[in-house]
Structure formats: structure tokens, C-alpha cells
mmCIF file of C-alpha atoms and ligand atoms in Angstrom:
data_model
loop_
_atom_site.group_PDB
_atom_site.id
_atom_site.type_symbol
_atom_site.label_atom_id
_atom_site.label_comp_id
_atom_site.label_asym_id
_atom_site.label_seq_id
_atom_site.Cartn_x
_atom_site.Cartn_y
_atom_site.Cartn_z
ATOM 1 C CA MET A 1 12.379 -20.413 4.527
ATOM 2 C CA GLN A 2 13.660 -16.853 4.398
ATOM 3 C CA GLU A 3 11.564 -13.991 5.667
ATOM 4 C CA GLN A 4 10.009 -12.207 2.697
ATOM 5 C CA GLN A 5 8.865 -9.141 4.569
ATOM 6 C CA ILE A 6 10.859 -6.128 5.679
ATOM 7 C CA LEU A 7 9.829 -2.986 7.515
ATOM 8 C CA GLY A 8 10.408 -0.052 5.161
ATOM 9 C CA VAL A 9 10.808 3.407 6.691
ATOM 10 C CA ASP A 10 11.105 6.715 4.883
ATOM 11 C CA VAL A 11 12.496 9.603 6.918
ATOM 12 C CA GLY A 12 11.482 12.921 5.390
ATOM 13 C CA ALA A 13 11.746 16.560 6.397
ATOM 14 C CA SER A 14 8.089 16.678 7.451
ATOM 15 C CA GLY A 15 7.051 13.074 8.058
ATOM 16 C CA ILE A 16 8.410 9.647 8.930
ATOM 17 C CA LYS A 17 6.482 6.895 7.177
ATOM 18 C CA GLY A 18 6.667 3.194 7.757
ATOM 19 C CA ALA A 19 4.987 0.006 6.576
ATOM 20 C CA ILE A 20 5.774 -3.668 6.309
ATOM 21 C CA ILE A 21 6.633 -4.473 2.698
ATOM 22 C CA ASP A 22 6.395 -7.721 0.769
ATOM 23 C CA ILE A 23 9.683 -7.499 -1.062
ATOM 24 C CA ASN A 24 8.553 -9.882 -3.845
ATOM 25 C CA THR A 25 5.667 -7.703 -4.942
ATOM 26 C CA GLY A 26 6.587 -4.312 -3.469
ATOM 27 C CA GLU A 27 3.188 -4.197 -1.824
ATOM 28 C CA LEU A 28 2.404 -2.879 1.639
ATOM 29 C CA VAL A 29 1.234 -5.712 3.872
ATOM 30 C CA SER A 30 0.490 -3.564 6.904
ATOM 31 C CA GLU A 31 -1.117 -0.206 7.456
ATOM 32 C CA ARG A 32 1.061 2.748 6.513
ATOM 33 C CA LEU A 33 2.019 4.719 9.609
ATOM 34 C CA ARG A 34 3.063 8.343 9.475
ATOM 35 C CA PHE A 35 4.560 10.351 12.321
ATOM 36 C CA PRO A 36 5.469 14.027 12.037
ATOM 37 C CA THR A 37 9.236 14.476 11.883
ATOM 38 C CA PRO A 38 10.268 15.803 15.313
ATOM 39 C CA ASP A 39 11.451 19.383 15.534
ATOM 40 C CA PRO A 40 14.375 19.551 16.073
ATOM 41 C CA SER A 41 14.940 16.380 14.059
ATOM 42 C CA THR A 42 17.948 15.250 16.093
ATOM 43 C CA PRO A 43 19.177 11.633 16.078
ATOM 44 C CA GLY A 44 17.756 11.009 19.552
ATOM 45 C CA GLU A 45 14.289 12.335 18.661
ATOM 46 C CA VAL A 46 14.105 10.493 15.327
ATOM 47 C CA ALA A 47 15.235 7.301 17.085
ATOM 48 C CA LYS A 48 12.254 7.631 19.447
ATOM 49 C CA VAL A 49 9.934 7.710 16.429
ATOM 50 C CA PHE A 50 11.603 4.540 15.167
ATOM 51 C CA ALA A 51 10.918 2.825 18.449
ATOM 52 C CA ALA A 52 7.267 3.965 18.349
ATOM 53 C CA LEU A 53 6.872 2.829 14.757
ATOM 54 C CA THR A 54 8.244 -0.677 15.293
ATOM 55 C CA GLY A 55 6.221 -0.926 18.497
ATOM 56 C CA GLN A 56 2.949 0.022 16.811
ATOM 57 C CA LEU A 57 3.519 -2.367 13.936
ATOM 58 C CA ASN A 58 4.644 -5.030 16.385
ATOM 59 C CA TRP A 59 7.649 -5.569 14.181
ATOM 60 C CA THR A 60 10.663 -7.769 14.744
ATOM 61 C CA GLY A 61 12.885 -8.367 11.755
ATOM 62 C CA ALA A 62 15.053 -6.394 9.396
ATOM 63 C CA ILE A 63 14.430 -2.695 8.780
ATOM 64 C CA GLY A 64 15.307 -0.695 5.689
ATOM 65 C CA CYS A 65 15.374 3.072 6.010
ATOM 66 C CA GLY A 66 15.531 5.830 3.412
ATOM 67 C CA PHE A 67 17.247 8.872 4.890
ATOM 68 C CA PRO A 68 17.572 12.399 3.419
ATOM 69 C CA SER A 69 21.332 12.655 3.290
ATOM 70 C CA ILE A 70 24.404 11.148 1.695
ATOM 71 C CA VAL A 71 24.727 7.779 3.423
ATOM 72 C CA LYS A 72 27.910 5.760 3.478
ATOM 73 C CA ASN A 73 27.972 2.424 5.306
ATOM 74 C CA GLY A 74 25.004 3.532 7.366
ATOM 75 C CA VAL A 75 26.574 6.859 8.364
ATOM 76 C CA ALA A 76 24.794 10.127 7.475
ATOM 77 C CA CYS A 77 27.355 12.421 5.864
ATOM 78 C CA THR A 78 25.283 15.555 5.082
ATOM 79 C CA ALA A 79 22.164 17.219 6.507
ATOM 80 C CA ALA A 80 20.426 19.689 4.207
ATOM 81 C CA ASN A 81 16.846 19.007 5.306
ATOM 82 C CA ILE A 82 17.373 17.329 8.661
ATOM 83 C CA ASP A 83 19.057 18.441 11.896
ATOM 84 C CA LYS A 84 22.758 19.200 11.368
ATOM 85 C CA SER A 85 23.743 16.973 14.288
ATOM 86 C CA TRP A 86 23.142 13.981 12.000
ATOM 87 C CA VAL A 87 26.402 14.599 10.159
ATOM 88 C CA GLY A 88 28.752 11.792 11.172
ATOM 89 C CA THR A 89 26.018 9.830 12.974
ATOM 90 C CA ASP A 90 25.854 6.103 12.300
ATOM 91 C CA ALA A 91 22.126 6.040 11.572
ATOM 92 C CA ALA A 92 22.064 2.289 10.936
ATOM 93 C CA ALA A 93 23.694 1.560 14.301
ATOM 94 C CA LEU A 94 21.371 3.986 16.107
ATOM 95 C CA PHE A 95 18.178 2.548 14.574
ATOM 96 C CA SER A 96 19.397 -1.011 15.241
ATOM 97 C CA GLN A 97 20.152 -0.149 18.847
ATOM 98 C CA VAL A 98 16.837 1.553 19.581
ATOM 99 C CA THR A 99 14.682 -1.133 17.954
ATOM 100 C CA GLY A 100 16.762 -4.235 18.689
ATOM 101 C CA ASP A 101 16.395 -5.113 14.986
ATOM 102 C CA GLU A 102 18.960 -5.034 12.204
ATOM 103 C CA ALA A 103 18.620 -1.735 10.333
ATOM 104 C CA PHE A 104 20.056 -0.748 6.945
ATOM 105 C CA VAL A 105 20.086 2.868 5.809
ATOM 106 C CA ILE A 106 20.216 4.289 2.274
ATOM 107 C CA ASN A 107 19.689 7.764 0.795
ATOM 108 C CA ASP A 108 15.927 8.348 0.441
ATOM 109 C CA ALA A 109 15.972 9.159 -3.283
ATOM 110 C CA ASP A 110 18.199 6.147 -3.965
ATOM 111 C CA ALA A 111 15.590 4.092 -2.120
ATOM 112 C CA ALA A 112 12.715 5.560 -4.138
ATOM 113 C CA GLY A 113 14.675 4.888 -7.322
ATOM 114 C CA LEU A 114 15.327 1.269 -6.341
ATOM 115 C CA ALA A 115 11.590 0.763 -5.885
ATOM 116 C CA GLU A 116 10.783 2.277 -9.272
ATOM 117 C CA MET A 117 13.506 0.220 -10.977
ATOM 118 C CA ARG A 118 12.196 -2.964 -9.396
ATOM 119 C CA PHE A 119 8.431 -2.487 -9.480
ATOM 120 C CA GLY A 120 7.620 0.712 -11.351
ATOM 121 C CA GLU A 121 8.533 2.835 -14.328
ATOM 122 C CA GLY A 122 12.187 1.798 -14.385
ATOM 123 C CA LYS A 123 11.491 -1.924 -14.561
ATOM 124 C CA GLY A 124 13.609 -3.530 -17.275
ATOM 125 C CA LYS A 125 15.022 -0.157 -18.368
ATOM 126 C CA MET A 126 18.642 -0.190 -19.483
ATOM 127 C CA GLY A 127 20.764 2.912 -20.070
ATOM 128 C CA THR A 128 20.815 5.857 -17.682
ATOM 129 C CA VAL A 129 17.710 6.461 -15.591
ATOM 130 C CA LEU A 130 17.448 9.336 -13.142
ATOM 131 C CA MET A 131 14.815 9.317 -10.443
ATOM 132 C CA ILE A 132 14.159 12.791 -9.017
ATOM 133 C CA THR A 133 12.118 13.152 -5.842
ATOM 134 C CA ILE A 134 10.500 16.550 -5.500
ATOM 135 C CA GLY A 135 9.694 17.570 -1.939
ATOM 136 C CA SER A 136 11.277 19.756 0.727
ATOM 137 C CA GLY A 137 14.491 19.169 -1.198
ATOM 138 C CA LEU A 138 15.367 17.592 -4.521
ATOM 139 C CA GLY A 139 16.664 14.051 -4.232
ATOM 140 C CA THR A 140 18.155 11.995 -7.051
ATOM 141 C CA GLY A 141 18.680 8.282 -7.634
ATOM 142 C CA LEU A 142 20.947 7.446 -10.570
ATOM 143 C CA PHE A 143 20.821 4.050 -12.309
ATOM 144 C CA VAL A 144 22.992 2.770 -15.121
ATOM 145 C CA ASP A 145 21.782 -0.447 -16.782
ATOM 146 C CA GLY A 146 19.692 -1.123 -13.679
ATOM 147 C CA LYS A 147 22.577 -0.661 -11.230
ATOM 148 C CA ILE A 148 22.546 2.145 -8.716
ATOM 149 C CA VAL A 149 25.258 4.800 -8.558
ATOM 150 C CA PRO A 150 24.647 5.836 -4.927
ATOM 151 C CA ASN A 151 24.502 9.316 -3.439
ATOM 152 C CA SER A 152 24.318 11.195 -6.754
ATOM 153 C CA GLU A 153 22.841 14.257 -4.938
ATOM 154 C CA PHE A 154 22.038 16.255 -8.064
ATOM 155 C CA GLY A 155 19.675 18.359 -5.964
ATOM 156 C CA HIS A 156 22.781 20.209 -4.863
ATOM 157 C CA ILE A 157 24.222 21.168 -8.239
ATOM 158 C CA TYR A 158 24.440 24.879 -8.937
ATOM 159 C CA LEU A 159 22.214 26.366 -11.581
ATOM 160 C CA LYS A 160 24.030 28.917 -13.694
ATOM 161 C CA GLY A 161 22.723 32.441 -13.309
ATOM 162 C CA HIS A 162 20.835 31.699 -10.079
ATOM 163 C CA HIS A 163 23.772 31.354 -7.671
ATOM 164 C CA LYS A 164 21.812 28.707 -5.856
ATOM 165 C CA VAL A 165 21.774 24.960 -5.591
ATOM 166 C CA ALA A 166 18.949 23.430 -7.604
ATOM 167 C CA GLU A 167 16.809 22.423 -4.634
ATOM 168 C CA LEU A 168 16.597 25.996 -3.360
ATOM 169 C CA TYR A 169 15.292 27.020 -6.783
ATOM 170 C CA ALA A 170 13.108 24.177 -8.034
ATOM 171 C CA SER A 171 11.928 21.996 -5.110
ATOM 172 C CA ASN A 172 8.380 21.921 -3.786
ATOM 173 C CA ASN A 173 9.595 24.037 -0.849
ATOM 174 C CA ALA A 174 10.761 26.696 -3.313
ATOM 175 C CA LYS A 175 7.372 26.539 -5.058
ATOM 176 C CA GLU A 176 5.539 27.031 -1.751
ATOM 177 C CA ARG A 177 7.918 29.594 -0.303
ATOM 178 C CA GLU A 178 7.731 31.776 -3.403
ATOM 179 C CA GLU A 179 4.063 30.947 -4.094
ATOM 180 C CA LEU A 180 4.834 29.852 -7.636
ATOM 181 C CA SER A 181 2.088 28.681 -10.014
ATOM 182 C CA TRP A 182 2.535 25.267 -11.613
ATOM 183 C CA GLU A 183 3.701 27.010 -14.763
ATOM 184 C CA ALA A 184 6.263 29.227 -13.004
ATOM 185 C CA TRP A 185 7.596 26.285 -11.042
ATOM 186 C CA ALA A 186 7.667 23.969 -14.088
ATOM 187 C CA VAL A 187 9.650 26.519 -16.110
ATOM 188 C CA ARG A 188 12.281 26.409 -13.346
ATOM 189 C CA PHE A 189 12.185 22.653 -13.095
ATOM 190 C CA ASN A 190 12.557 22.402 -16.856
ATOM 191 C CA GLU A 191 15.743 24.484 -16.626
ATOM 192 C CA TYR A 192 16.984 21.981 -14.083
ATOM 193 C CA LEU A 193 16.122 19.031 -16.331
ATOM 194 C CA LEU A 194 17.888 20.668 -19.297
ATOM 195 C CA HIS A 195 20.984 21.098 -17.158
ATOM 196 C CA LEU A 196 20.894 17.482 -15.993
ATOM 197 C CA ASP A 197 20.485 16.379 -19.585
ATOM 198 C CA ARG A 198 23.657 18.252 -20.518
ATOM 199 C CA LEU A 199 25.498 16.638 -17.614
ATOM 200 C CA ILE A 200 24.522 12.974 -17.874
ATOM 201 C CA SER A 201 22.356 12.509 -21.033
ATOM 202 C CA PRO A 202 19.847 10.254 -19.320
ATOM 203 C CA ASP A 203 17.450 8.007 -21.234
ATOM 204 C CA LEU A 204 14.619 8.531 -18.786
ATOM 205 C CA PHE A 205 13.624 10.883 -15.965
ATOM 206 C CA ILE A 206 11.235 9.510 -13.328
ATOM 207 C CA LEU A 207 9.647 12.147 -11.099
ATOM 208 C CA GLY A 208 8.707 11.123 -7.562
ATOM 209 C CA GLY A 209 7.728 12.699 -4.251
ATOM 210 C CA GLY A 210 4.418 14.374 -3.484
ATOM 211 C CA THR A 211 4.611 16.663 -6.521
ATOM 212 C CA SER A 212 4.602 13.696 -8.907
ATOM 213 C CA LYS A 213 0.872 13.252 -8.185
ATOM 214 C CA TYR A 214 0.149 16.505 -10.029
ATOM 215 C CA PHE A 215 2.200 15.618 -13.115
ATOM 216 C CA ASP A 216 -0.715 16.427 -15.452
ATOM 217 C CA SER A 217 -0.789 20.011 -14.123
ATOM 218 C CA TYR A 218 2.722 20.831 -15.326
ATOM 219 C CA LYS A 219 4.025 18.280 -17.837
ATOM 220 C CA GLN A 220 3.088 20.563 -20.763
ATOM 221 C CA TYR A 221 5.761 23.076 -19.708
ATOM 222 C CA PHE A 222 8.668 20.674 -20.125
ATOM 223 C CA THR A 223 10.760 21.081 -23.273
ATOM 224 C CA VAL A 224 13.605 18.686 -22.497
ATOM 225 C CA SER A 225 13.776 15.937 -25.125
ATOM 226 C CA VAL A 226 14.348 13.106 -22.621
ATOM 227 C CA PRO A 227 11.197 11.062 -21.785
ATOM 228 C CA ILE A 228 9.738 12.039 -18.386
ATOM 229 C CA VAL A 229 7.244 9.943 -16.422
ATOM 230 C CA PRO A 230 5.740 10.260 -12.944
ATOM 231 C CA ALA A 231 6.743 7.536 -10.485
ATOM 232 C CA ARG A 232 4.270 4.686 -10.348
ATOM 233 C CA LEU A 233 4.703 4.015 -6.642
ATOM 234 C CA LEU A 234 4.040 7.651 -5.728
ATOM 235 C CA ASN A 235 4.623 8.275 -2.043
ATOM 236 C CA SER A 236 5.313 4.653 -1.120
ATOM 237 C CA ALA A 237 8.450 4.401 -3.251
ATOM 238 C CA GLY A 238 10.816 5.439 -0.429
ATOM 239 C CA MET A 239 9.515 2.805 2.004
ATOM 240 C CA VAL A 240 9.390 0.071 -0.623
ATOM 241 C CA GLY A 241 12.885 0.814 -1.917
ATOM 242 C CA ALA A 242 14.328 0.951 1.586
ATOM 243 C CA ALA A 243 12.897 -2.515 2.225
ATOM 244 C CA VAL A 244 14.378 -3.804 -1.056
ATOM 245 C CA TYR A 245 17.744 -2.354 -0.066
ATOM 246 C CA ALA A 246 17.677 -4.076 3.335
ATOM 247 C CA TRP A 247 16.703 -7.339 1.678
ATOM 248 C CA GLU A 248 19.605 -7.121 -0.758
ATOM 249 C CA LYS A 249 22.049 -6.286 2.015
ATOM 250 C CA LEU A 250 20.829 -9.173 4.160
ATOM 251 C CA ASN A 251 21.191 -11.597 1.287
ATOM 252 C CA ALA A 252 24.657 -10.283 0.483
ATOM 253 C CA LEU A 253 25.698 -10.727 4.123
ATOM 254 C CA GLN A 254 24.362 -14.287 4.188
ATOM 255 C CA ALA A 255 25.949 -15.296 0.861
HETATM 256 C C1 BGC B 1 19.317 15.835 0.497
HETATM 257 C C2 BGC B 1 19.251 14.521 -0.225
HETATM 258 C C3 BGC B 1 17.836 13.986 -0.242
HETATM 259 C C4 BGC B 1 16.871 15.030 -0.744
HETATM 260 C C5 BGC B 1 15.435 14.572 -0.663
HETATM 261 C C6 BGC B 1 18.299 16.781 -0.082
HETATM 262 O O1 BGC B 1 18.342 17.983 0.612
HETATM 263 O O2 BGC B 1 20.601 16.384 0.379
HETATM 264 O O3 BGC B 1 20.106 13.594 0.354
HETATM 265 O O4 BGC B 1 17.780 12.854 -1.047
HETATM 266 O O5 BGC B 1 16.999 16.220 0.003
HETATM 267 O O6 BGC B 1 15.058 14.285 0.625
#
């Protein structure tokens, strides 16, 4: 009988969340723990949080982790919203070492997208679906006919006329930093969506991250013709998707 539960962890710029996930239903089967992201958020400090998290949940077993950078074979390749010393760090090896469990690491927005494709708004959706997580940065998870195209990183595309990458212009951090109203922020975000539409002609946008909770406050400002829905799993999507990713990797390794 294979283990059907995985510890899902979501490393964010401000918090590190973790819960044990039933990968058949996508439901949390433990309490949801949240630790503030250490400052500085160096590999060593984040690893300590991992050890505390697994300890508190009394967890032994596989771990899936969503991480806010391009991730290739467990290695963090960029660091826009996390300490720069992560670049080149094998995050999967580090988390495995500190917990004694097998850890698998995926980009956080890819993880959130996987969860939505499996259990939420993307379920059964063919064509091109783009999950966008709106938080400290802008994360994107790109899916074509249900299959992930990893590390799409459309939060870092330049927006014409603004001389800035999109996440510096239209993330929740930008909204807070510049004290934008919902309308002012949504007009910016709409520009971003129009640009993405021109680039990849998606069939559906799914908006995730904390800002997705307030969808009704700003949806009326969007003019892009692509359907847009808020993520169904809200803030749990990253943890759930990370667990799904680990499960898939484990099964692939055992096959
Ligand atoms: C990072 C992405 C991440 C996003 C959301 C961006 O700054 O480059 O990898 O998905 O923030 O956390």
C-alpha cells in the first residue's frame, strides 16, 4: 500500500507554510503551519524552518516544496524575492539533508498551477491555461492540454513603456508600495493580461495568491477577452501542488 499523504511546503517571500496533504483529494489532513520567512532568507535559515516544520508536524515521508525561483532538477536558478545566495543552491538536496526525508522542489507558481489543474479551476481544461500568482512577485504556471511547461516566469517580462518587469509594476507589492486603489492596480494588471494574451493566446487565466481572495473588488476593470477566474484553492494551492509534484516524482522514480 503506497503512502497517500505528502507534506506540502510553500516557501514565500513573507511566510513559509506547510501542511500534510491527501494527494487523492487535495485536502489538508493536518493543521496548516506558517512560519515567517527568515530575514535574511538564506539557505541555512530557511533549512532551519524546514526542520522546525517537519518536527512540529511529526512528519516522516516525502516532502514537496514550492519555491519562488526557477527550479531545475531541484536547484534554484534565480532569486528575485528570496536571498540571492540561493542561486545555484540544490534546494532539494538541502531540504532532504536537514529533514532526513526525500524532498522535491518545484517553482511555487508551477506548484499552485498543478493544484488548480488537478483539483480546482483548471480541472479537465484543455488548451492553454495560465495560472498567475499575485503576491510579493508575480508567478506564472503555464499548462498546455493539462501538461505543465515549467518555469515560464512571465512575471519577469518587460512591459512596454514602463521599462520595468511586470512584477515591479503589477504585483501586490507594487500595489502596496505605491498605495494603489483596486482600480488603479487592476488597470495595470489588465495591461499585463493584454500583453500575455498577445504573447500566448491563452484559453483561461487563473488568478492565485492572496490577492485572488478580493477578485470581486477588481474584476470589473479587466477588459481582456480571455476568461479569468480566481483560484479555487486560494492560499493552499502552493502546498497542495507541491505535494502533487512530489507524488508524481516518487511514482516516476518507482516505475
Ligand atoms: C519569481 C518566481 C515566483 C514568483 C512568485 C518571482 O519573483 O521569480 O519564480 O514564482 O516570484 O513567488
